[in-house]
mmCIF file of C-alpha atoms and ligand atoms in Angstrom:
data_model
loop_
_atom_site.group_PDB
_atom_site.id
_atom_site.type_symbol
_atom_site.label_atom_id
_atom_site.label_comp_id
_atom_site.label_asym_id
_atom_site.label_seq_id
_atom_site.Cartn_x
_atom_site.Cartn_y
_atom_site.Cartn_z
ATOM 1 C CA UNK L 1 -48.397 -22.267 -31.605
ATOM 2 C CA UNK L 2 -50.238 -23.995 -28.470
ATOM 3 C CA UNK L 3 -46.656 -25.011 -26.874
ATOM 4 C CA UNK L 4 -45.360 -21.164 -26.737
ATOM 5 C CA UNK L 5 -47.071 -19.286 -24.399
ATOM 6 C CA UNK L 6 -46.650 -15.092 -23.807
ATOM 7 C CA UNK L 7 -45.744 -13.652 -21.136
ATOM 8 C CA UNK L 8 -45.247 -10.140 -19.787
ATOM 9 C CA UNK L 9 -41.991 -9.828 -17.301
ATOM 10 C CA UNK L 10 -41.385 -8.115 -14.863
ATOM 11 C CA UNK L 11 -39.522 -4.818 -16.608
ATOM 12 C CA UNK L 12 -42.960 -5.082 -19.105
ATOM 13 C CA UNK L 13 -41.223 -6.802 -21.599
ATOM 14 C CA UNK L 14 -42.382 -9.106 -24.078
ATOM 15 C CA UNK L 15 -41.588 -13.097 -22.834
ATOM 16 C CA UNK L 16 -42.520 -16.534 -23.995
ATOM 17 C CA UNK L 17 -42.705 -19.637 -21.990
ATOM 18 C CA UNK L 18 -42.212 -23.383 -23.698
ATOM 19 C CA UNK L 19 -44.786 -25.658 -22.550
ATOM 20 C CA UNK L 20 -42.271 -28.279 -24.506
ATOM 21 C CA UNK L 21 -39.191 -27.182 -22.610
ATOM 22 C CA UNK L 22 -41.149 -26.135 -19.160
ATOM 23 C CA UNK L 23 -38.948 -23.301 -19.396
ATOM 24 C CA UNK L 24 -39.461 -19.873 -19.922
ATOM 25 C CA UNK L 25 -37.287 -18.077 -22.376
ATOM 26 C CA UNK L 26 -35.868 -15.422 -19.779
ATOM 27 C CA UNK L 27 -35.971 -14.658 -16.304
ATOM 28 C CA UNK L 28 -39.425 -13.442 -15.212
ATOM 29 C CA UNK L 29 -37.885 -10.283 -13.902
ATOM 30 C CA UNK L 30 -37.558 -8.971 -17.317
ATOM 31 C CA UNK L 31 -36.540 -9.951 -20.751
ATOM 32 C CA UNK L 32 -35.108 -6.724 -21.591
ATOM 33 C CA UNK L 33 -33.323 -6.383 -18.338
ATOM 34 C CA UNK L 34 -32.049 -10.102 -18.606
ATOM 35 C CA UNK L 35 -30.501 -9.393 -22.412
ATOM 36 C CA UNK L 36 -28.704 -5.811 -20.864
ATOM 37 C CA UNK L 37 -27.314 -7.224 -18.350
ATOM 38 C CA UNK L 38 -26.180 -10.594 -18.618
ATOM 39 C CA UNK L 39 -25.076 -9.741 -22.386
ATOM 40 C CA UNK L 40 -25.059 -6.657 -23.162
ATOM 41 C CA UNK L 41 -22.916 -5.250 -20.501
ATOM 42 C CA UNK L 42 -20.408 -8.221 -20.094
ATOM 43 C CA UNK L 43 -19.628 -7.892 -24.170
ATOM 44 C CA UNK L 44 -17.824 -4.358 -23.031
ATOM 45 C CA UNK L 45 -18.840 -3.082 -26.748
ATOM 46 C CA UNK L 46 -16.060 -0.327 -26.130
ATOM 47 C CA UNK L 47 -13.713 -2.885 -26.233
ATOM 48 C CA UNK L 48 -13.742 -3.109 -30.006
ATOM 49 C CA UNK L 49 -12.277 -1.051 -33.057
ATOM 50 C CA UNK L 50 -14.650 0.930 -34.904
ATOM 51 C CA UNK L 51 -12.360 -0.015 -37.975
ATOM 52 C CA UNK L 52 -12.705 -3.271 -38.289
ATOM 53 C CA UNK L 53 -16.290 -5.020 -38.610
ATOM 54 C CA UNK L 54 -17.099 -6.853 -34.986
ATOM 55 C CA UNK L 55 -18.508 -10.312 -35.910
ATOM 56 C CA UNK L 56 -21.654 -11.649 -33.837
ATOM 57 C CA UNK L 57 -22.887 -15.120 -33.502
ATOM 58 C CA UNK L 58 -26.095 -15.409 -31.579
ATOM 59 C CA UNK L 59 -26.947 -18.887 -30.519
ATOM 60 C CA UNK L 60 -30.702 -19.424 -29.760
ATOM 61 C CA UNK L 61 -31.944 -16.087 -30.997
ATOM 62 C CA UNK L 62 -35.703 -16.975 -30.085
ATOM 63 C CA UNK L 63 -36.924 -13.325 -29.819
ATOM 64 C CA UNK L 64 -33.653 -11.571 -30.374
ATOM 65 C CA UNK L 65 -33.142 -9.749 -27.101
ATOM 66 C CA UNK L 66 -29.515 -10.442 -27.184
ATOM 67 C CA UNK L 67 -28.926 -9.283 -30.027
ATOM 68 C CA UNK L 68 -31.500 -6.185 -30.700
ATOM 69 C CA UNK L 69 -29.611 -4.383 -27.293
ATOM 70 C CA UNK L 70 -26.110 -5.042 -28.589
ATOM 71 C CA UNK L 71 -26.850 -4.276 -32.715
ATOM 72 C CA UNK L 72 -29.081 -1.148 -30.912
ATOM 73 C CA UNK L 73 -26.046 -0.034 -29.264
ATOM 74 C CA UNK L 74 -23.595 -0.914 -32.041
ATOM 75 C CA UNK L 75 -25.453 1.257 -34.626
ATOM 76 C CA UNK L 76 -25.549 4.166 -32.666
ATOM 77 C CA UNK L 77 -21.840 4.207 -32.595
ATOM 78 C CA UNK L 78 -21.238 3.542 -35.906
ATOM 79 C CA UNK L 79 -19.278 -0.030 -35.475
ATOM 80 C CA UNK L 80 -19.589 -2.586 -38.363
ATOM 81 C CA UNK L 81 -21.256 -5.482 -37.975
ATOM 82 C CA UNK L 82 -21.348 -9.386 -39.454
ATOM 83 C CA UNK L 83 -23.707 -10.756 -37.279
ATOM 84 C CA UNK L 84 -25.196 -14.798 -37.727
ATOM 85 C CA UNK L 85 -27.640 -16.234 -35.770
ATOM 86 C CA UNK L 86 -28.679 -19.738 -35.126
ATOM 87 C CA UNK L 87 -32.699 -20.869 -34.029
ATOM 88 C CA UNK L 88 -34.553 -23.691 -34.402
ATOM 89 C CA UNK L 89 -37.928 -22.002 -34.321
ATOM 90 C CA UNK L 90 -38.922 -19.181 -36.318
ATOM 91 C CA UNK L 91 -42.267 -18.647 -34.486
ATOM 92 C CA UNK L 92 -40.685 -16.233 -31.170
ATOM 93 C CA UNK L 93 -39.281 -13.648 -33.474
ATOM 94 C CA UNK L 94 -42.776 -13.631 -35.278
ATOM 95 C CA UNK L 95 -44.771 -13.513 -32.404
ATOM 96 C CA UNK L 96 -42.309 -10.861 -30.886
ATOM 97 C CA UNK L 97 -42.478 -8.827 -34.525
ATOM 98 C CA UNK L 98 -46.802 -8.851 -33.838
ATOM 99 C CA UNK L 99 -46.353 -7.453 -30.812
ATOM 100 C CA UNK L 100 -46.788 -3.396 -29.775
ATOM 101 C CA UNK L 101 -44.735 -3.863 -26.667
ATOM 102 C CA UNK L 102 -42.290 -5.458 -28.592
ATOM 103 C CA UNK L 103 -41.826 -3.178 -31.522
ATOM 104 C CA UNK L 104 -42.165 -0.223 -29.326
ATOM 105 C CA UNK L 105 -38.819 -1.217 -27.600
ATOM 106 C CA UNK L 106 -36.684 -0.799 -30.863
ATOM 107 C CA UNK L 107 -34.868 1.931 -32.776
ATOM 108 C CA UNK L 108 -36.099 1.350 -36.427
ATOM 109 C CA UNK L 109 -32.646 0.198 -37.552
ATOM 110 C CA UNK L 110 -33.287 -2.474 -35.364
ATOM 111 C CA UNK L 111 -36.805 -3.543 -36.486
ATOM 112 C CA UNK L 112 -35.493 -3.108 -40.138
ATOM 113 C CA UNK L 113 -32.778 -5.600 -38.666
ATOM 114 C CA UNK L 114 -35.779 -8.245 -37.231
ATOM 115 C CA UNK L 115 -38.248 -8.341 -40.301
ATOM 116 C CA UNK L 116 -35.297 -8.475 -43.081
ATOM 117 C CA UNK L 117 -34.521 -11.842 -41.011
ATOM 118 C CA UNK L 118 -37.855 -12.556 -40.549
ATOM 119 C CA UNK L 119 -38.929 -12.147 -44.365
ATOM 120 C CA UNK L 120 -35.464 -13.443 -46.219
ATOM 121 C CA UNK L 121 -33.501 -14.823 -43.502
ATOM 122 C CA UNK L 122 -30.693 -12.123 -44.452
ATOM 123 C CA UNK L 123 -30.026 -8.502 -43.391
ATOM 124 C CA UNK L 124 -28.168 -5.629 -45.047
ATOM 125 C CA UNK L 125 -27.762 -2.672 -44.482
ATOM 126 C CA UNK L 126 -24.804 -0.126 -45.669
ATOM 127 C CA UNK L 127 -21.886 -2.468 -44.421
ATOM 128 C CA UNK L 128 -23.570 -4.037 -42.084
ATOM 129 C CA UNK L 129 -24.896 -7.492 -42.588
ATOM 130 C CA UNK L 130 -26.493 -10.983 -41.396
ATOM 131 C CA UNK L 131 -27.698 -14.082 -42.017
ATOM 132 C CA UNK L 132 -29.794 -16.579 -39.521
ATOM 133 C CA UNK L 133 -29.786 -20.310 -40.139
ATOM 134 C CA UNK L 134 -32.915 -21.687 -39.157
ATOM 135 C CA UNK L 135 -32.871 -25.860 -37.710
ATOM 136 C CA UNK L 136 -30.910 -27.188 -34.731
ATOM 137 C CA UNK L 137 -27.472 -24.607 -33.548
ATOM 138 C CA UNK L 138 -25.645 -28.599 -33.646
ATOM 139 C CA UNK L 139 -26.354 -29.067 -37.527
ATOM 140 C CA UNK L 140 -27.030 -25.373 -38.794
ATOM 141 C CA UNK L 141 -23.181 -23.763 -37.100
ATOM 142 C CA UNK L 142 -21.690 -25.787 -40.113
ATOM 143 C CA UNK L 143 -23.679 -23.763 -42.801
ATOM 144 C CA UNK L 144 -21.307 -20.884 -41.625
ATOM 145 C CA UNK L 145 -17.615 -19.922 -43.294
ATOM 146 C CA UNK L 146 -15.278 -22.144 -41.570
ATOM 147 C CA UNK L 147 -12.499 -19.283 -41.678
ATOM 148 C CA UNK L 148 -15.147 -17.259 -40.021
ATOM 149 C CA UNK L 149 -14.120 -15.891 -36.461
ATOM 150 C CA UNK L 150 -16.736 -14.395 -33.729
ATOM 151 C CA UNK L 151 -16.028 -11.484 -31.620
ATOM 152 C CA UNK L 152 -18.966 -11.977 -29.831
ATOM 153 C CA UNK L 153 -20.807 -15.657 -29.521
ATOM 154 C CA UNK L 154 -24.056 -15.148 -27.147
ATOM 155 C CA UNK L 155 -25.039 -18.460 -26.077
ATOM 156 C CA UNK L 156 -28.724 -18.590 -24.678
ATOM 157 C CA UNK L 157 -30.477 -22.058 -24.909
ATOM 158 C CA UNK L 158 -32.897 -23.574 -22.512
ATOM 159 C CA UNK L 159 -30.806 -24.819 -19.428
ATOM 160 C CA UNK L 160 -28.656 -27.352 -19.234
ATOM 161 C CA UNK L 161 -31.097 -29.883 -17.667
ATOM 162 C CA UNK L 162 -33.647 -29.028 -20.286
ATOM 163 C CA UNK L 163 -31.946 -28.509 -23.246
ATOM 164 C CA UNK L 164 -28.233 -30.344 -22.962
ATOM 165 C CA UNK L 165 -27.779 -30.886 -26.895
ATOM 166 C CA UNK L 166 -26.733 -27.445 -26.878
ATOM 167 C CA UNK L 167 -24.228 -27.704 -23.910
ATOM 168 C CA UNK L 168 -22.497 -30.684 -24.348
ATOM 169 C CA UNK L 169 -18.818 -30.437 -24.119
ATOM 170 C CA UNK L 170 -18.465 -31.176 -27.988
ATOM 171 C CA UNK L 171 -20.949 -28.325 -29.113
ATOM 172 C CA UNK L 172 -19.022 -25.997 -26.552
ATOM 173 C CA UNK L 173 -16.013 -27.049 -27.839
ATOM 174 C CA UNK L 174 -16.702 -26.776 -32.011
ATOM 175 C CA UNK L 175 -18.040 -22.832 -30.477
ATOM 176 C CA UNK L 176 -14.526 -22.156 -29.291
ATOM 177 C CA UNK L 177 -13.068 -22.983 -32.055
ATOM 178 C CA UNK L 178 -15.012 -19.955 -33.832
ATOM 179 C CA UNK L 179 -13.898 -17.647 -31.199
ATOM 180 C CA UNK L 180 -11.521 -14.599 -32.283
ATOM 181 C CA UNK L 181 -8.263 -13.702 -30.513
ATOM 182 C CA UNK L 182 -10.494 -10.840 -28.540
ATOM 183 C CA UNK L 183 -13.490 -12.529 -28.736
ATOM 184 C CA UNK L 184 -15.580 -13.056 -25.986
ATOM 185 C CA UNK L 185 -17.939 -16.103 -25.345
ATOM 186 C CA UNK L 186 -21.136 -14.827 -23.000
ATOM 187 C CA UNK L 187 -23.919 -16.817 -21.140
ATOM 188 C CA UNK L 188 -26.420 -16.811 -18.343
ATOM 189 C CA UNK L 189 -25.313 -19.837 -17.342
ATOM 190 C CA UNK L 190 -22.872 -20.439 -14.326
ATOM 191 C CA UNK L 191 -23.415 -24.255 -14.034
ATOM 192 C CA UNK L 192 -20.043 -26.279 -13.581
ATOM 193 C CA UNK L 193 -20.406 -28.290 -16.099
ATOM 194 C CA UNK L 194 -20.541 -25.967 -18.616
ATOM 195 C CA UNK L 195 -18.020 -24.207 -16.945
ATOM 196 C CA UNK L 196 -15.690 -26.992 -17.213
ATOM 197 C CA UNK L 197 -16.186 -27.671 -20.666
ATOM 198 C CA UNK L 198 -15.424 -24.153 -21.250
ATOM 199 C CA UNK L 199 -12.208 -24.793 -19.663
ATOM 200 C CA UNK L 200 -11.706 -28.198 -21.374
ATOM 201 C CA UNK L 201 -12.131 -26.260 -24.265
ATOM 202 C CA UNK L 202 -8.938 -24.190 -23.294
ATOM 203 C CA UNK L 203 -10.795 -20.627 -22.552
ATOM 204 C CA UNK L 204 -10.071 -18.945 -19.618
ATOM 205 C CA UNK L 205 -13.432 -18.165 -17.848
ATOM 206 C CA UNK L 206 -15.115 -15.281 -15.871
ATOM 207 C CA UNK L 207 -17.849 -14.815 -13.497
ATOM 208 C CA UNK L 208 -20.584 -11.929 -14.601
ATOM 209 C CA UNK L 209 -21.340 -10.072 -11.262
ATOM 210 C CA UNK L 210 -25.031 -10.229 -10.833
ATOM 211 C CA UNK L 211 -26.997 -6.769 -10.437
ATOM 212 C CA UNK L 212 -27.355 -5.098 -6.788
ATOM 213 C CA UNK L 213 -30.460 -6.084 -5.974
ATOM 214 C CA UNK L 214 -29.245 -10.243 -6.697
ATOM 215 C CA UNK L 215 -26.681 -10.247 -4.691
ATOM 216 C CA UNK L 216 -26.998 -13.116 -2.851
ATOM 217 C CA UNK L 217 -26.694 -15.009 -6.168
ATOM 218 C CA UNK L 218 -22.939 -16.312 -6.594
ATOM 219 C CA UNK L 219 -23.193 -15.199 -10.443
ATOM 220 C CA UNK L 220 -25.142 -14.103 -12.968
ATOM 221 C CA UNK L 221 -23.140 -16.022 -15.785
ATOM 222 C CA UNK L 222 -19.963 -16.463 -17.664
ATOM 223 C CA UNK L 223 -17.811 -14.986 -19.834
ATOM 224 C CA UNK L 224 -15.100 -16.873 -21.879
ATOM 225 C CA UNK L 225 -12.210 -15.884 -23.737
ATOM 226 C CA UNK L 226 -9.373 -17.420 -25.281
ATOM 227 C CA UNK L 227 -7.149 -15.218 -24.251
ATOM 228 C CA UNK L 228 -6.667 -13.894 -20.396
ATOM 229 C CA UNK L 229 -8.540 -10.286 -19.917
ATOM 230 C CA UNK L 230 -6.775 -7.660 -19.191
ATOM 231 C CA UNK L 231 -7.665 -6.165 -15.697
ATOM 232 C CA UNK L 232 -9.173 -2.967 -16.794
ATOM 233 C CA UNK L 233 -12.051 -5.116 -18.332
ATOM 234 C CA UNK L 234 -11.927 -7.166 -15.118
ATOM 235 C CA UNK L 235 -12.204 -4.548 -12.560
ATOM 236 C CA UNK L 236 -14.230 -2.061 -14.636
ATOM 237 C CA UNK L 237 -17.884 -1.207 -13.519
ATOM 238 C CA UNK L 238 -17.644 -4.535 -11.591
ATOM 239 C CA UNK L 239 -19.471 -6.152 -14.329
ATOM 240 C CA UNK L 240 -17.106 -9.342 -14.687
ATOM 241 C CA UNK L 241 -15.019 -11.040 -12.078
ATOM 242 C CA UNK L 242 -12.540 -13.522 -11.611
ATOM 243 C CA UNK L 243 -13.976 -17.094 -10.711
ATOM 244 C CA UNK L 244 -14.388 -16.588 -6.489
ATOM 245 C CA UNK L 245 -13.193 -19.383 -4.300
ATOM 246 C CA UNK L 246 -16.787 -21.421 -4.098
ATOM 247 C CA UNK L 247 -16.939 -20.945 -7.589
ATOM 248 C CA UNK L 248 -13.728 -22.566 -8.243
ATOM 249 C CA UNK L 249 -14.514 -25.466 -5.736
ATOM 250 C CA UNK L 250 -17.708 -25.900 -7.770
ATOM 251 C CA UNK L 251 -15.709 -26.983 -10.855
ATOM 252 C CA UNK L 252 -14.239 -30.128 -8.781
ATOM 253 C CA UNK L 253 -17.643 -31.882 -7.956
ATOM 254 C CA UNK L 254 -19.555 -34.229 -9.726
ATOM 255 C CA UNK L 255 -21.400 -31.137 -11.288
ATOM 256 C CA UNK L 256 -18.890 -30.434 -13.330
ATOM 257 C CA UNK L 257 -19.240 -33.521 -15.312
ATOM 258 C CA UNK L 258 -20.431 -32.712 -19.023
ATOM 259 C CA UNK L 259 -22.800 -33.603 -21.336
ATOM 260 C CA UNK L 260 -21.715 -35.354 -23.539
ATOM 261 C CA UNK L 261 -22.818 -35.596 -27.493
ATOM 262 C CA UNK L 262 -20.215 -36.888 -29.565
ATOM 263 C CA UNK L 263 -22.171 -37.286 -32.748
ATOM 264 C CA UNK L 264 -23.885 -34.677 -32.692
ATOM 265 C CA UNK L 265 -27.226 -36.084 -32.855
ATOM 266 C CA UNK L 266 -28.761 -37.018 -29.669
ATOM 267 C CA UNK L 267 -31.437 -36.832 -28.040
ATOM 268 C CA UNK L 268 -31.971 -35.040 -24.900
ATOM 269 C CA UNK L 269 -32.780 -37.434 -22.802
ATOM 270 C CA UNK L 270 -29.966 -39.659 -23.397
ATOM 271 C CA UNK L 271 -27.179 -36.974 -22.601
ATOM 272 C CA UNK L 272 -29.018 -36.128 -19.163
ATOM 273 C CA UNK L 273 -28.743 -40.521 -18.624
ATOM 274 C CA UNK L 274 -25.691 -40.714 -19.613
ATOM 275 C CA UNK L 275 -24.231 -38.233 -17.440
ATOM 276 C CA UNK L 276 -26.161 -39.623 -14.410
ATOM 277 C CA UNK L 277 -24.412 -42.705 -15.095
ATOM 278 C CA UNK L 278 -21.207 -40.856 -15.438
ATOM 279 C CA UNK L 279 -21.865 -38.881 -12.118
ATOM 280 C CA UNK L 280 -23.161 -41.925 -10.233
ATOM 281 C CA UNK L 281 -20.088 -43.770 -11.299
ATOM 282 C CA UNK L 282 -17.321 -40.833 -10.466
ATOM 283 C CA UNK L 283 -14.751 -40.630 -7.892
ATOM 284 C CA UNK L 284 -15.291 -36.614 -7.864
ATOM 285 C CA UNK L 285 -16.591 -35.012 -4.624
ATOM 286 C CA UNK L 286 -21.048 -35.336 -4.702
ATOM 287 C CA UNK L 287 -22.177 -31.581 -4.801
ATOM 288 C CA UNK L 288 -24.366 -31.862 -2.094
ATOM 289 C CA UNK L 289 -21.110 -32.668 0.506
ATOM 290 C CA UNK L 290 -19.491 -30.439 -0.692
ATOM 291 C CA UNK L 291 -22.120 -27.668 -0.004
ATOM 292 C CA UNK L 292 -22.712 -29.067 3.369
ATOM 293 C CA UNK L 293 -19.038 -28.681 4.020
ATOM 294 C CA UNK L 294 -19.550 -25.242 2.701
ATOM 295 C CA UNK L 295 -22.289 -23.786 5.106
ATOM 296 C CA UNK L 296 -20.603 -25.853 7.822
ATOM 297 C CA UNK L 297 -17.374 -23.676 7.776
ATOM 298 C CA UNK L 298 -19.661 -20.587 7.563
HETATM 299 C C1 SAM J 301 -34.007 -19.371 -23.763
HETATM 300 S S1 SAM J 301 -34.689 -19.273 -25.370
HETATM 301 C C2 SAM J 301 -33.711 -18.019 -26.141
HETATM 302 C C3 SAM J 301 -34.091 -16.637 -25.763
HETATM 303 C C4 SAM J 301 -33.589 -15.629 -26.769
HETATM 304 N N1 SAM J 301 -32.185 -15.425 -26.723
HETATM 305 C C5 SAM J 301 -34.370 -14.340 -26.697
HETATM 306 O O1 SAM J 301 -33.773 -13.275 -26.558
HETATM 307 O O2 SAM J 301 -35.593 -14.391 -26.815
HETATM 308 C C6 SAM J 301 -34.034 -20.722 -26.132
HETATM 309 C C7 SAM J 301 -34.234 -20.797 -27.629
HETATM 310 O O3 SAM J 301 -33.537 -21.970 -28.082
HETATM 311 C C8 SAM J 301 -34.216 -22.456 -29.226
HETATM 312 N N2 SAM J 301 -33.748 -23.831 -29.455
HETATM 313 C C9 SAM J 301 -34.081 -24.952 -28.767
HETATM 314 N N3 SAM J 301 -33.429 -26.029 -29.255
HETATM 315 C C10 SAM J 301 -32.655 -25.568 -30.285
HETATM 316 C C11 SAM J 301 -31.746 -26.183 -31.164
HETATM 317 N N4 SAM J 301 -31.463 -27.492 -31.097
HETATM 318 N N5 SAM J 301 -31.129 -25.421 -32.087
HETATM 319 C C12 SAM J 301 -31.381 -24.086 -32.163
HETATM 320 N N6 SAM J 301 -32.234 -23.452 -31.338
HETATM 321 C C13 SAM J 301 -32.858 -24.175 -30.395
HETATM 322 C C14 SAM J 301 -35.666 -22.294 -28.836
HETATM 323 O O4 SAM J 301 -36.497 -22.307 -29.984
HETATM 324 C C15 SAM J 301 -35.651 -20.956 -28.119
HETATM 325 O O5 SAM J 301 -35.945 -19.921 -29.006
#
């Protein structure tokens, strides 16, 4: 327990930082906030047909943020739901499930949602059900129907630097693969290299438009879709955007490089050394230039 330690953000939701990872599992401005709108909002729920069941894949459900706000919202409007997650660690949604502040933030449906995983692994309820497979996202996504398509994969692991098994352009790439026609891919993260494997991966990709009051952030994440979005999503509520210029520019320096885990087993430490090499080695524009060329046409 000693390497997970609670924290309270900033919106007074529960949080936990990894002394392992040096990371903390959301952005200290809130937990909550973080999961509504850098997921919640960018999935467009309205999007989908109450007829047909909407299929979820959360990857690294740690507390389940992600996916409490979107089943929360899904419920209340009746939508069907096939949800599976994917977590190494079964100790955040335990300590989150011990918590007041944490079980104070959820409809019961919800909770009933948490403990069923919590106590079998497995929920159901009326058509609605799910199944989390606990051990490492790279190993565990094969435990699930190959036929299997998600309309909604939420991909939240430590970042890149920290945590690149679960990044690399090969893991990225077998996630695509489970993507529906109007599925959506949806992450925090807005690093090129991810990014680019995206794109290698033959999704078209869009920037999440961060909140007011972070506007001098380029982007709050990315959305990823195998096919193009039609504007109305685009334009709508100004939640997602088109890549911008920089953004574009971004994908063409050495940042862009990915990690790279072909077997599907390695360690950490030898993806980030391996792309160093890689990016050391490349003929691709160094990121730093190209931000000093950046502020110098400013
Ligand atoms: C940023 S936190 C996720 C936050 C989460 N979505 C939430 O709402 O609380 C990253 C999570 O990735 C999990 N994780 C780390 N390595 C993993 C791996 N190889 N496979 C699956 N999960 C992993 C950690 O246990 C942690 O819960």
């Amino acid at each position: 327990m000693d390497d997970l330690k609670k924290q309270t953000t900033k919106d007074g939701s529960l949080s936990l930082y990894s002394l392992n990872f040096q990371e903390g599992f959301h952005d200290i401005d809130g937990a909550l906030k973080e999961s509504i709108n850098k997921y919640l909002i960018p999935a467009q729920l309205d999007q989908f047909s109450k007829t047909e069941k909407i299929v979820i894949l959360d990857v690294c459900m740690g507390l389940g943020y992600n996916s409490g706000c979107i089943i929360e919202e899904l419920l209340q409007h009746n939508y069907k739901i096939v949800w599976h997650g994917l977590e190494i660690d079964q100790r955040p949604l335990n300590i989150g499930l011990n918590e007041k502040k944490f079980n104070e933030l959820w409809s019961q449906k919800v909770l009933n949602f948490f403990n069923s995983l919590k106590e079998s692994g497995k929920w159901k309820e009326g058509f609605n059900e799910g199944t989390i497979h606990w051990g490492d996202a790279r190993q565990k996504l094969h435990e699930i129907k190959h036929s299997l398509r998600f309309d909604l994969i939420l991909l939240d692991p430590f970042s890149p630097q920290k945590c690149p098994e679960l990044w690399s352009e090969e893991f990225i790439y077998l996630l695509s693969e489970k993507l529906s026609l109007v599925g959506r891919l949806i992450t925090y993260s807005s690093a090129a290299s991810v990014r680019a494997s995206f794109k290698k991966a033959g999704l078209k990709i869009y920037s999440i438009i961060p909140e007011i009051d972070k506007q001098n952030k380029w982007s709050s994440g990315t959305v990823a879709s195998k096919k193009e979005l039609n504007q109305q999503c685009i334009s709508k509520n100004r939640q997602i955007k088109d890549l911008s210029k920089k953004e574009i520019e971004h994908l063409a320096t050495r940042s862009s490089i990915p990690y790279r885990d072909p077997t599907g087993r390695a360690n950490s430490k030898d993806i980030i050394l391996t792309r160093e090499i890689e990016q050391t080695k490349s003929q691709l524009i160094s990121t730093s230039s190209w931000r000093k060329q950046w502020k110098a046409a400013q």
